[in-house]
PDB file of C-alpha atoms and ligand atoms in Angstrom:
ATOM      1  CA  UNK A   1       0.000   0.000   0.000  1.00 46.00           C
ATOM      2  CA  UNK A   2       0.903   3.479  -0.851  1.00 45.00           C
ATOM      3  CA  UNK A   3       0.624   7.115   0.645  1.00 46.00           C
ATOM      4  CA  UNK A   4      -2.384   8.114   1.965  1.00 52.00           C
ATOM      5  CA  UNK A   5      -5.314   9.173  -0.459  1.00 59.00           C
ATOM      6  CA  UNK A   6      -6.485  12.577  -0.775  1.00 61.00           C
ATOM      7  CA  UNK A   7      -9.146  13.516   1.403  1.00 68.00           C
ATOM      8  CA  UNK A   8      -9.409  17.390   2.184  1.00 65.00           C
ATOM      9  CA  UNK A   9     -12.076  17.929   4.726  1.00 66.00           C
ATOM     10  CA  UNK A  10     -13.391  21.421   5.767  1.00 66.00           C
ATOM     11  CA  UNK A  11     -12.361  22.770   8.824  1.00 65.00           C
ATOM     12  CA  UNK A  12     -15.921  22.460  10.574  1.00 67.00           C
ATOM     13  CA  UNK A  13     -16.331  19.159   9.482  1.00 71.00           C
ATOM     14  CA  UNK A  14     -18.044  17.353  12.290  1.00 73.00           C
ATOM     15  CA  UNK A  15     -15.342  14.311  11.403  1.00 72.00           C
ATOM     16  CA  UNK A  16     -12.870  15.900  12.578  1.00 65.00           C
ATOM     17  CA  UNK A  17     -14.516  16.012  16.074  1.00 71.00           C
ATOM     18  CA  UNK A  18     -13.605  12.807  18.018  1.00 69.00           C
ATOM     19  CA  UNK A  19     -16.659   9.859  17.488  1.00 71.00           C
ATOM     20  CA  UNK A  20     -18.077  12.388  14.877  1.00 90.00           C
ATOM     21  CA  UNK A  21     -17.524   9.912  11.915  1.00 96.00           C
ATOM     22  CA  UNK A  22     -19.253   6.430  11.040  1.00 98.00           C
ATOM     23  CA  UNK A  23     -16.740   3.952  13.630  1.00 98.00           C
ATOM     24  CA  UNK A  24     -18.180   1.034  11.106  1.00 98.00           C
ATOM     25  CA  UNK A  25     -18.560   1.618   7.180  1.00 98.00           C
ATOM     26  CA  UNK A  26     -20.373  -1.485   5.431  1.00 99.00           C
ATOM     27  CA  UNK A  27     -20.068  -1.128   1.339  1.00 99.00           C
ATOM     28  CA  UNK A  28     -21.906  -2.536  -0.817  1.00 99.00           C
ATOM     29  CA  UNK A  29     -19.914  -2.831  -4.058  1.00 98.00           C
ATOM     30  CA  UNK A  30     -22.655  -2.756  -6.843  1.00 99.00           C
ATOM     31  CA  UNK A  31     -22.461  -1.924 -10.530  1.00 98.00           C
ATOM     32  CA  UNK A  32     -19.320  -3.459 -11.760  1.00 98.00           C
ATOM     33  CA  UNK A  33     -21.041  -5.051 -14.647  1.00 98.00           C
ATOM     34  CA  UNK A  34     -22.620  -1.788 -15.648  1.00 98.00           C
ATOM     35  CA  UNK A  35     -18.989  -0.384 -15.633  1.00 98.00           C
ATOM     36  CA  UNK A  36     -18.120  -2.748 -17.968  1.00 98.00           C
ATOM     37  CA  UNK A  37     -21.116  -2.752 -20.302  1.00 98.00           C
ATOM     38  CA  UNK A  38     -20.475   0.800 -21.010  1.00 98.00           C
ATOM     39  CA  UNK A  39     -17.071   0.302 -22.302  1.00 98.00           C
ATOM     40  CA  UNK A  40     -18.545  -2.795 -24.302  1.00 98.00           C
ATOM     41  CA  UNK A  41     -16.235  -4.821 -22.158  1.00 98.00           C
ATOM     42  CA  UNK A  42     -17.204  -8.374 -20.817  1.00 98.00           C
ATOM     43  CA  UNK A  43     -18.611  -7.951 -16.891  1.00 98.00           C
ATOM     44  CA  UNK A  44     -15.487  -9.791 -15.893  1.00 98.00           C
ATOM     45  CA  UNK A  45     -13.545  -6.383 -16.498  1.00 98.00           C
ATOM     46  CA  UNK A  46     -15.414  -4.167 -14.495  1.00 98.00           C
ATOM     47  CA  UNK A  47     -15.231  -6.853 -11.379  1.00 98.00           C
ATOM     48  CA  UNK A  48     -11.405  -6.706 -12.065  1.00 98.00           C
ATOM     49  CA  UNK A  49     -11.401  -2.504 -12.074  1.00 98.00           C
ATOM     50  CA  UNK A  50     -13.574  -3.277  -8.841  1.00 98.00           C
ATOM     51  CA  UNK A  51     -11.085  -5.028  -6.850  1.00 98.00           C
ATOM     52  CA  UNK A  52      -8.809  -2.254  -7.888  1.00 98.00           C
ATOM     53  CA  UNK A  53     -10.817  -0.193  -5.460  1.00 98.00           C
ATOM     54  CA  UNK A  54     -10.869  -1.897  -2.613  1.00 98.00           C
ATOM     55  CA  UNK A  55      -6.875  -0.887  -1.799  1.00 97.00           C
ATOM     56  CA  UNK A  56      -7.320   3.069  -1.925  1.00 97.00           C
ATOM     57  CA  UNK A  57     -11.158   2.576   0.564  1.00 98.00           C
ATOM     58  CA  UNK A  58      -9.168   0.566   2.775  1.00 98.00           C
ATOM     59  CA  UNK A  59      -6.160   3.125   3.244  1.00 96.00           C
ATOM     60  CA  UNK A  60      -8.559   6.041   3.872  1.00 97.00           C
ATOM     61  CA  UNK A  61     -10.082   4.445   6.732  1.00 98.00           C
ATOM     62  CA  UNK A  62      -7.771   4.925   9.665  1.00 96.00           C
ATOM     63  CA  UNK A  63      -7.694   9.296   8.359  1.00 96.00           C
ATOM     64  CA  UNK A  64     -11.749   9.161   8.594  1.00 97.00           C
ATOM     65  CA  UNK A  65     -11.704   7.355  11.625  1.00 96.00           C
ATOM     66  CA  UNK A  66     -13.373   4.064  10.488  1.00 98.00           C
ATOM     67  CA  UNK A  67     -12.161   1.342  12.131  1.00 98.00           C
ATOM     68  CA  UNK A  68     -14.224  -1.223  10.663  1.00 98.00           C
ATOM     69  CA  UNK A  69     -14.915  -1.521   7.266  1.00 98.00           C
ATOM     70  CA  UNK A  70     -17.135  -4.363   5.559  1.00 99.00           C
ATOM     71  CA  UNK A  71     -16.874  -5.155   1.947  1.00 98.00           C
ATOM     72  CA  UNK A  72     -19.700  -6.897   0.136  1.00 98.00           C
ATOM     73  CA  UNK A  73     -17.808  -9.064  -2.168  1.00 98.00           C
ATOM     74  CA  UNK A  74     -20.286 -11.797  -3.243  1.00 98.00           C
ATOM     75  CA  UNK A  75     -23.883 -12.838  -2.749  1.00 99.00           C
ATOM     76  CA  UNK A  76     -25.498 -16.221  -1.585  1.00 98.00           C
ATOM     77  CA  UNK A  77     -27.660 -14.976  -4.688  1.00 98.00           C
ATOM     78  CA  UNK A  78     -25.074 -14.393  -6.621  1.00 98.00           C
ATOM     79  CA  UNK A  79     -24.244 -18.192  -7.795  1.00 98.00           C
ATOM     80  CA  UNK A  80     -27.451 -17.560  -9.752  1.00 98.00           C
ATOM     81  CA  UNK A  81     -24.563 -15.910 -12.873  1.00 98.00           C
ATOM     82  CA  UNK A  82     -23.310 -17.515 -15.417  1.00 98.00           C
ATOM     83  CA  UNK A  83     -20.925 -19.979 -14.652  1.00 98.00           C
ATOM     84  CA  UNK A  84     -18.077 -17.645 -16.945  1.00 98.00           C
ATOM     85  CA  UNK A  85     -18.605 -14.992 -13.994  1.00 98.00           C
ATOM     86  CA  UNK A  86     -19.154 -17.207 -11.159  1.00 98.00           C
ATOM     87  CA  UNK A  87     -15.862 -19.092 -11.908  1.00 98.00           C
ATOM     88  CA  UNK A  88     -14.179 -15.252 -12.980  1.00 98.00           C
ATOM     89  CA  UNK A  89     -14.847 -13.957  -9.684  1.00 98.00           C
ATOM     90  CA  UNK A  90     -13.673 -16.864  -7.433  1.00 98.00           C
ATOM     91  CA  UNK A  91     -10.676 -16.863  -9.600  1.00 98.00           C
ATOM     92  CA  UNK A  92     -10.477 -13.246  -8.613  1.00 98.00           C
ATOM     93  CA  UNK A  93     -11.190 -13.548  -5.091  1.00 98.00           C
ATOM     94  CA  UNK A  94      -8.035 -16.125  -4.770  1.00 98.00           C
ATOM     95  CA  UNK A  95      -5.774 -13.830  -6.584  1.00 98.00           C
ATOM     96  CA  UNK A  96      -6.788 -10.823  -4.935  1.00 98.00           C
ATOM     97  CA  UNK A  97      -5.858 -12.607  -1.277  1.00 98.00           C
ATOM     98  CA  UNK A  98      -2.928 -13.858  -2.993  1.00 98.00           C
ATOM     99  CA  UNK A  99      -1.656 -10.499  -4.101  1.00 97.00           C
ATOM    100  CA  UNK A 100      -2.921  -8.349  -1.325  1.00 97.00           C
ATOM    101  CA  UNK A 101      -1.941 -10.998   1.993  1.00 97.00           C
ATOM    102  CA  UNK A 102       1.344  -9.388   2.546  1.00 95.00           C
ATOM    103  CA  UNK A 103       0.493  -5.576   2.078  1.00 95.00           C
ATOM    104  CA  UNK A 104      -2.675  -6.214   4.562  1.00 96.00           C
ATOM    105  CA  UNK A 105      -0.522  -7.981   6.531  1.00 93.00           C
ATOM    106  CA  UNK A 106       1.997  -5.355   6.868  1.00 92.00           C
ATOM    107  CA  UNK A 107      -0.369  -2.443   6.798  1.00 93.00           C
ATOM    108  CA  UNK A 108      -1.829  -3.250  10.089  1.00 97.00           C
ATOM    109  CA  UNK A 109      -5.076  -4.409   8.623  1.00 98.00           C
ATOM    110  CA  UNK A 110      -7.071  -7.266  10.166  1.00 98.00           C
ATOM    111  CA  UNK A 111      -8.995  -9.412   8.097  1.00 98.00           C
ATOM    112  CA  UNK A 112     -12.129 -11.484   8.436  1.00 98.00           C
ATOM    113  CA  UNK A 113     -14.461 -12.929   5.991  1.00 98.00           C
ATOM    114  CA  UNK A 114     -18.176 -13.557   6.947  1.00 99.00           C
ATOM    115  CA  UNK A 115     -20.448 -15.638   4.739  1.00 98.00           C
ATOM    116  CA  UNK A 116     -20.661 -19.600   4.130  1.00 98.00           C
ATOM    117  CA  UNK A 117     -17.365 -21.127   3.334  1.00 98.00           C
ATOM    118  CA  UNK A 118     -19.117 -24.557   2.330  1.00 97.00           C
ATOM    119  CA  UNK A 119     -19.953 -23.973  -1.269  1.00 96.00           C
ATOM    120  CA  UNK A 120     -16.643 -22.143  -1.066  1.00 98.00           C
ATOM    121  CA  UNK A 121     -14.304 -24.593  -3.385  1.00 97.00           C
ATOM    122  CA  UNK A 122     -11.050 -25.347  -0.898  1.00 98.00           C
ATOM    123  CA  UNK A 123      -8.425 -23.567  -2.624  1.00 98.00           C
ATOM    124  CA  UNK A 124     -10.467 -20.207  -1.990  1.00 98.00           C
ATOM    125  CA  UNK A 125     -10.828 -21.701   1.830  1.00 98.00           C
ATOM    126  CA  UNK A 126      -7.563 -22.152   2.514  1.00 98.00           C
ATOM    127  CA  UNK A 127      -6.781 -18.482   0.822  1.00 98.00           C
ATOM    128  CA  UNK A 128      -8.987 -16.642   3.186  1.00 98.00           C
ATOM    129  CA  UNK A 129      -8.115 -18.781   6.637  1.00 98.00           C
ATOM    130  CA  UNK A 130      -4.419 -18.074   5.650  1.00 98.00           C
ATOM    131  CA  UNK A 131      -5.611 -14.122   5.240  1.00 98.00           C
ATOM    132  CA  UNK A 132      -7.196 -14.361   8.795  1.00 98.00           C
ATOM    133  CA  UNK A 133      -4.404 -15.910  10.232  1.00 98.00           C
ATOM    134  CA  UNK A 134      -1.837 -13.734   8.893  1.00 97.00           C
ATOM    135  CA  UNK A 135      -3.517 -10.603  10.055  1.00 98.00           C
ATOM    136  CA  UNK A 136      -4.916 -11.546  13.127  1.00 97.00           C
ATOM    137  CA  UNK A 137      -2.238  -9.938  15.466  1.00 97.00           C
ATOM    138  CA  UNK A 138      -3.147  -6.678  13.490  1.00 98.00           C
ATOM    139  CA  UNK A 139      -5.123  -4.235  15.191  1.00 97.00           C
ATOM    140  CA  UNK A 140      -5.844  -1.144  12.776  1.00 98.00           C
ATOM    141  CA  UNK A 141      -8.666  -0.984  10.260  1.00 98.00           C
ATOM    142  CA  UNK A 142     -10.463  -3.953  10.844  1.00 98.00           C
ATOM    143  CA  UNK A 143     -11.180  -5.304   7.033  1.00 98.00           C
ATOM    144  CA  UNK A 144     -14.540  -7.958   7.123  1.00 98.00           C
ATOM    145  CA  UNK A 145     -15.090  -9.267   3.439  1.00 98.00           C
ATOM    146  CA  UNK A 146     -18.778 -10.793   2.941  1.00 99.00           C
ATOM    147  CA  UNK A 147     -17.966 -13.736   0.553  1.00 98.00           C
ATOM    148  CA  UNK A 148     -20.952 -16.374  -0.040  1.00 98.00           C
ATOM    149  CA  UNK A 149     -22.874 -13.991   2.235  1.00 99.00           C
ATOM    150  CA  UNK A 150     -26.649 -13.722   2.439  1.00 98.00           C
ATOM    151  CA  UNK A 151     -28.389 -12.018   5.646  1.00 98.00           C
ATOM    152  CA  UNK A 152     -31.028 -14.634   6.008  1.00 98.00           C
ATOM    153  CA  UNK A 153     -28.477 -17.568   5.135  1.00 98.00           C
ATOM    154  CA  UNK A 154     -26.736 -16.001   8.295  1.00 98.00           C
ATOM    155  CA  UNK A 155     -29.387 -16.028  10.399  1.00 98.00           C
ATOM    156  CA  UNK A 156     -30.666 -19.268  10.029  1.00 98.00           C
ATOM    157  CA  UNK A 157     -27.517 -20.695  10.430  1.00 98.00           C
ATOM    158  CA  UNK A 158     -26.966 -18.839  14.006  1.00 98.00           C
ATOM    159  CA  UNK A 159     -30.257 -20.073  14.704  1.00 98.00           C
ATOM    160  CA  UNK A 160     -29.472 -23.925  13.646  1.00 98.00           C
ATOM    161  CA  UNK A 161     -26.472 -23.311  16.272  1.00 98.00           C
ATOM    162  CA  UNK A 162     -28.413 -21.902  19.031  1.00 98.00           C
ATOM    163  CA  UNK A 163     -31.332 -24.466  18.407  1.00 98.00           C
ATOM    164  CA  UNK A 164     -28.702 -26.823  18.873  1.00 98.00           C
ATOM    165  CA  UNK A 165     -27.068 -25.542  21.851  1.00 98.00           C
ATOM    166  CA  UNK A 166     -30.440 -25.299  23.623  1.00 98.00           C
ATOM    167  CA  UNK A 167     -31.015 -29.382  22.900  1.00 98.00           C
ATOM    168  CA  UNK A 168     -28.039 -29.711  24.095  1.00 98.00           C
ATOM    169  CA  UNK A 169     -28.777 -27.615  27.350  1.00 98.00           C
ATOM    170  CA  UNK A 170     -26.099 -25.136  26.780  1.00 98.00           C
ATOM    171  CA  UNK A 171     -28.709 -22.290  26.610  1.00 98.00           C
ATOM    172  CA  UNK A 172     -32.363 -21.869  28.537  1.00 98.00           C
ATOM    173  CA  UNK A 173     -34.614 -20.968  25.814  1.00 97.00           C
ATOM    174  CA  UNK A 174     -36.011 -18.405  28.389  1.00 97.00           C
ATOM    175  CA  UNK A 175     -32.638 -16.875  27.909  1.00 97.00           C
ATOM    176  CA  UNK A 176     -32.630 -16.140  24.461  1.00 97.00           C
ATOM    177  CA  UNK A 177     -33.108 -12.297  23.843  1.00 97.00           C
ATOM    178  CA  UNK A 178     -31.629  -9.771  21.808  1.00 97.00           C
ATOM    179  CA  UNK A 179     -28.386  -9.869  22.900  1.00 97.00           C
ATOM    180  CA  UNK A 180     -27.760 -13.732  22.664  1.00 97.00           C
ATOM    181  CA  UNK A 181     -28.738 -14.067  18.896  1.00 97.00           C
ATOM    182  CA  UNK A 182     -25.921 -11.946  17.858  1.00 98.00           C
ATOM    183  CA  UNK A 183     -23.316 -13.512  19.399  1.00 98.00           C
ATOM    184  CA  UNK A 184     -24.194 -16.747  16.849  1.00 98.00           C
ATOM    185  CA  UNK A 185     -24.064 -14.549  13.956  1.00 98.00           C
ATOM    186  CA  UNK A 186     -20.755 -14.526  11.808  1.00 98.00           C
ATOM    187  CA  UNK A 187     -20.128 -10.751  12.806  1.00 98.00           C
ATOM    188  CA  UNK A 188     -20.431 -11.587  16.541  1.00 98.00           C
ATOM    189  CA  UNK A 189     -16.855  -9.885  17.069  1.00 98.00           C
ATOM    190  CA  UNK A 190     -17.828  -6.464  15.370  1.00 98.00           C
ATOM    191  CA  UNK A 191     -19.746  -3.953  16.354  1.00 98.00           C
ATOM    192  CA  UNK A 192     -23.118  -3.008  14.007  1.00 98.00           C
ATOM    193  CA  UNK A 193     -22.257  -0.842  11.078  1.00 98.00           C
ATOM    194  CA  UNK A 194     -23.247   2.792  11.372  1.00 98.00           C
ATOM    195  CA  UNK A 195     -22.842   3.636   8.101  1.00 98.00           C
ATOM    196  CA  UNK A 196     -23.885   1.314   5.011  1.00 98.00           C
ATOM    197  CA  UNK A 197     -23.231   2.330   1.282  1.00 99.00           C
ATOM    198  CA  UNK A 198     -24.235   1.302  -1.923  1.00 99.00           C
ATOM    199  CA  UNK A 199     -22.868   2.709  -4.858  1.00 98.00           C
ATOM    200  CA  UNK A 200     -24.539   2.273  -8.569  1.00 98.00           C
ATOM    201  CA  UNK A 201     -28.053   4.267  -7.619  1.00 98.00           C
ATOM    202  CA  UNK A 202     -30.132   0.718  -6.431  1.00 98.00           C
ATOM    203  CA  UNK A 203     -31.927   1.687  -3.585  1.00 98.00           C
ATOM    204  CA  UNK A 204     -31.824  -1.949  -1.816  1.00 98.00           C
ATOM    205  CA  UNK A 205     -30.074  -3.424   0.160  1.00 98.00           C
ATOM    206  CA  UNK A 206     -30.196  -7.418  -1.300  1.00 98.00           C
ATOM    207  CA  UNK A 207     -29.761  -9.174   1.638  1.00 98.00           C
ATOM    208  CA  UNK A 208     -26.925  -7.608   3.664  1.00 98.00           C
ATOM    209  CA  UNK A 209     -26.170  -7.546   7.065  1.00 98.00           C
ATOM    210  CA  UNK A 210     -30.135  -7.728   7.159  1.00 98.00           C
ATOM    211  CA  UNK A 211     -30.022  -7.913  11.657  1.00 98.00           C
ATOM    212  CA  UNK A 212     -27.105  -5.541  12.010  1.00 98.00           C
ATOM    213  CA  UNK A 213     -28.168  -2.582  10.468  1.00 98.00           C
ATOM    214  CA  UNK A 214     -31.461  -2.080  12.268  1.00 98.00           C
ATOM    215  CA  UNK A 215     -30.075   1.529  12.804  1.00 97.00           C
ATOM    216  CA  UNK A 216     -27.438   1.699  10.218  1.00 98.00           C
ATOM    217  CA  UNK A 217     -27.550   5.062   8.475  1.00 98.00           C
ATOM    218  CA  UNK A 218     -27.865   4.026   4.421  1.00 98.00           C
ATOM    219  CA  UNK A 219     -26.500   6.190   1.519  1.00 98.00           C
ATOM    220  CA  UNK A 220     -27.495   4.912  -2.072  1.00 98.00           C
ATOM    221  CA  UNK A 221     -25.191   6.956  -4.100  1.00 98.00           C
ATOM    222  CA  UNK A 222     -25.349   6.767  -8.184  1.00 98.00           C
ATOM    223  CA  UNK A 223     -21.486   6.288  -8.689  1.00 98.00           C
ATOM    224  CA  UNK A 224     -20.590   2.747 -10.029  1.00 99.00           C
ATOM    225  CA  UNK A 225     -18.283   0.848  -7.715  1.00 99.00           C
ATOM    226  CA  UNK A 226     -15.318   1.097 -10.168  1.00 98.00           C
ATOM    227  CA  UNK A 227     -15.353   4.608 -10.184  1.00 98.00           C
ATOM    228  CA  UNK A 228     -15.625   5.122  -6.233  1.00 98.00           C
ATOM    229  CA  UNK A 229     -13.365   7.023  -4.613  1.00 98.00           C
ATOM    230  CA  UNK A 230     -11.494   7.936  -0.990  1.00 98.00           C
ATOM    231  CA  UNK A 231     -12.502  11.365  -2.000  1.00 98.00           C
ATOM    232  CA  UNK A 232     -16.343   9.550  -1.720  1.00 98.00           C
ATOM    233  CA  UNK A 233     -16.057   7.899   1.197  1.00 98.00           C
ATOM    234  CA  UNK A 234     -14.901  10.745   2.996  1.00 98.00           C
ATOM    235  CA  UNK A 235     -17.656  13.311   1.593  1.00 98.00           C
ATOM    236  CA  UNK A 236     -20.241  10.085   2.897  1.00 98.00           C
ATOM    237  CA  UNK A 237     -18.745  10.283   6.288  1.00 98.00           C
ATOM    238  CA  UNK A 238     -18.918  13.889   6.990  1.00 97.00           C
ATOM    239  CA  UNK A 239     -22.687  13.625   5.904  1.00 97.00           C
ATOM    240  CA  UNK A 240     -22.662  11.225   8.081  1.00 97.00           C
ATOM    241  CA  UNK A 241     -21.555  13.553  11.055  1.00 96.00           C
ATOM    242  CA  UNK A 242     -23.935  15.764  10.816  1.00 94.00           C
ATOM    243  CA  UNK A 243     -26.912  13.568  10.935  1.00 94.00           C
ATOM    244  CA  UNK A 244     -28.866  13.212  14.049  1.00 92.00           C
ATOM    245  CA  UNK A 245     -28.712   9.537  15.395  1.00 93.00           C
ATOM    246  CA  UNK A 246     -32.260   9.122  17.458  1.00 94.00           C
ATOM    247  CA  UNK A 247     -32.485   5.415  18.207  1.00 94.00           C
ATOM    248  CA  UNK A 248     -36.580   5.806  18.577  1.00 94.00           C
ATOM    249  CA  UNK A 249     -35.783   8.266  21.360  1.00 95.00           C
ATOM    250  CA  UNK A 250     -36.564  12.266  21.698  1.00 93.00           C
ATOM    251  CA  UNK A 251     -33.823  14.690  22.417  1.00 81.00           C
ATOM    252  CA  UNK A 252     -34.566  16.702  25.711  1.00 77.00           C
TER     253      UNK A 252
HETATM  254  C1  LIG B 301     -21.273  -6.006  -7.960  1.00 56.07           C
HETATM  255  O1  LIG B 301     -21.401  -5.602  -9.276  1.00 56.07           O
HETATM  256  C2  LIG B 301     -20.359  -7.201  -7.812  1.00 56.07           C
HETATM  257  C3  LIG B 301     -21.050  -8.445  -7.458  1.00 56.07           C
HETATM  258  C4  LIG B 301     -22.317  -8.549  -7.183  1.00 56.07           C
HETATM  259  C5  LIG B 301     -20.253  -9.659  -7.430  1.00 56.07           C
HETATM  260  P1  LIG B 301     -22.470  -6.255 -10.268  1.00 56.07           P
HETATM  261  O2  LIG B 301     -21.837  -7.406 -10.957  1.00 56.07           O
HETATM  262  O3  LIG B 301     -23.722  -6.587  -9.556  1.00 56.07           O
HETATM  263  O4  LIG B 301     -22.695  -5.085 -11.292  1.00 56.07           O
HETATM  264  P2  LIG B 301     -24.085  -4.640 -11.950  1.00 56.07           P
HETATM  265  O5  LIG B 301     -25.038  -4.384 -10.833  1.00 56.07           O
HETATM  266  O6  LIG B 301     -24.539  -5.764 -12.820  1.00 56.07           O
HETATM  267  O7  LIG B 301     -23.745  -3.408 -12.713  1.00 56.07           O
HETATM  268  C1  LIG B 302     -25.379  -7.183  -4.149  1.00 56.07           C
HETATM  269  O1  LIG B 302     -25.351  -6.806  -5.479  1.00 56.07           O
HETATM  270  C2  LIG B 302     -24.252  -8.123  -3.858  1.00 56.07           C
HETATM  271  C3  LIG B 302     -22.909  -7.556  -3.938  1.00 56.07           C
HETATM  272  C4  LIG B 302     -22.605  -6.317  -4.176  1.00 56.07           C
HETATM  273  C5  LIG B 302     -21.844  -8.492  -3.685  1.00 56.07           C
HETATM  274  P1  LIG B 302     -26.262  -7.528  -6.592  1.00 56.07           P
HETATM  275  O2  LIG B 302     -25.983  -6.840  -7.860  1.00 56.07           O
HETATM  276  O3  LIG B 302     -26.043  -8.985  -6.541  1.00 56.07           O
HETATM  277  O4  LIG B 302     -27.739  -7.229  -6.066  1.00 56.07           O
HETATM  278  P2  LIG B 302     -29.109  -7.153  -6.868  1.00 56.07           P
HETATM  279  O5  LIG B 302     -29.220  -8.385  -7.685  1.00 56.07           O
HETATM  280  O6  LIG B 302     -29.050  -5.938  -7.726  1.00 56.07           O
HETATM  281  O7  LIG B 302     -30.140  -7.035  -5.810  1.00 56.07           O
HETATM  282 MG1  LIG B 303     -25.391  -5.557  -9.194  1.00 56.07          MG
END
């Protein structure tokens, strides 16, 4: 990794003020296809100018005061491609880890992935534990990648795991509240995201992080993933700043 992007905030930005900014950014990186399409390239090529982005969002974090970041990277819907881009973009995932294990590693990044590894072919597996494993002494931006990830896939899977921990009398159902289902979802070491993006104007949020953003703040911005920027991000998280967080409560 590089220098620092450029991000030149104004002087009353509410970022600048400690806690101001979003402490958890969650991306979702839509519209690579359309990227393509409009250069009559093959969708392959915009996924490619995609990952390309990742690098400089990831850098501007710790200067905009994100500590987590969250990168929607594939779909549990998303196997329903053709096979040419399915097969592309795990080919893409593994050399993207590949390429980008020792800068992360050396960059103080930690790394998790979220999602279901099972449909995951092993290769890619053993890619991403190594990436985990490698960074887990790290403790600067805090890099989650949603790979195989669906929101509902997620949840029922906690819940097949707490089901099972209560037949096993691990857990009194009458114990079960809001704060126990959490800790059985795949983001039960981060906090929830108070920021969530999607780029490429869909206003939807197809299926992500579906329990954790109850109170996320959402921007749907119209700027293709490809063409997203530090610059972006930190324009997003000095709107951010000055919105006023209620939580269903009334200011007194
Ligand atoms: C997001 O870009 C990347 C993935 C979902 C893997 P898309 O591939 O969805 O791009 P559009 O939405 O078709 O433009
Ligand atoms: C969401 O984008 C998934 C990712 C960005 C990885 P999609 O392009 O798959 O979502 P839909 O199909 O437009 O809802
Ligand atoms: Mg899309």
């Amino acid at each position: 990794m590089s220098k620092s992007p450029d991000i030149t905030l104004q002087e009353s930005s509410p970022l600048l003020q400690e806690g101001g900014g979003p402490g958890h950014v969650a991306i979702i990186m839509d519209g690579n296809g359309r990227w393509a399409q409009a250069r009559g390239r093959p969708r392959l090529f915009g996924h490619h100018a995609g990952a390309k982005r990742v690098r400089e969002v990831v850098e501007a974090c710790p200067g905009l005061g994100v500590k987590y970041l969250t990168m929607f990277a594939f779909s549990t819907e998303n196997w329903k491609r053709t096979q040419t881009e399915v097969a592309g973009l795990m080919s893409l995932f593994r050399r993207y880890i590949s390429k980008e294990m020792k800068a992360l590693a050396t960059r103080n990044v930690r790394v998790r992935f979220i999602g279901d590894r099972m449909r995951l072919d092993a290769k890619l597996v053993k890619l991403m534990d190594k990436l985990e494993v490698s960074t887990e002494c790290n403790d600067g931006t805090h890099l989650t990648i949603a790979l195989n990830y669906g929101g509902r896939d997620e949840v029922a899977r906690a819940t097949k795991r707490l089901a099972c921990d209560v037949a096993e009398g691990r857990l009194n159902p009458e114990d079960v509240d809001e704060e126990t289902l959490p800790r059985y979802l795949d983001t039960h070491v981060l906090p929830d995201p108070d920021l969530v993006i999607r780029t490429s104007g869909e206003a939807r949020i197809s299926n992500f992080l579906l329990w954790q953003s109850a109170y996320a703040e959402y921007e749907f911005i119209e700027t293709l993933w490809p063409d997203f920027t530090a610059k972006e991000l930190g324009s997003l998280c000095d709107r951010y700043a000055r919105r006023d967080r209620r939580f269903g409560a009334v200011k007194t």
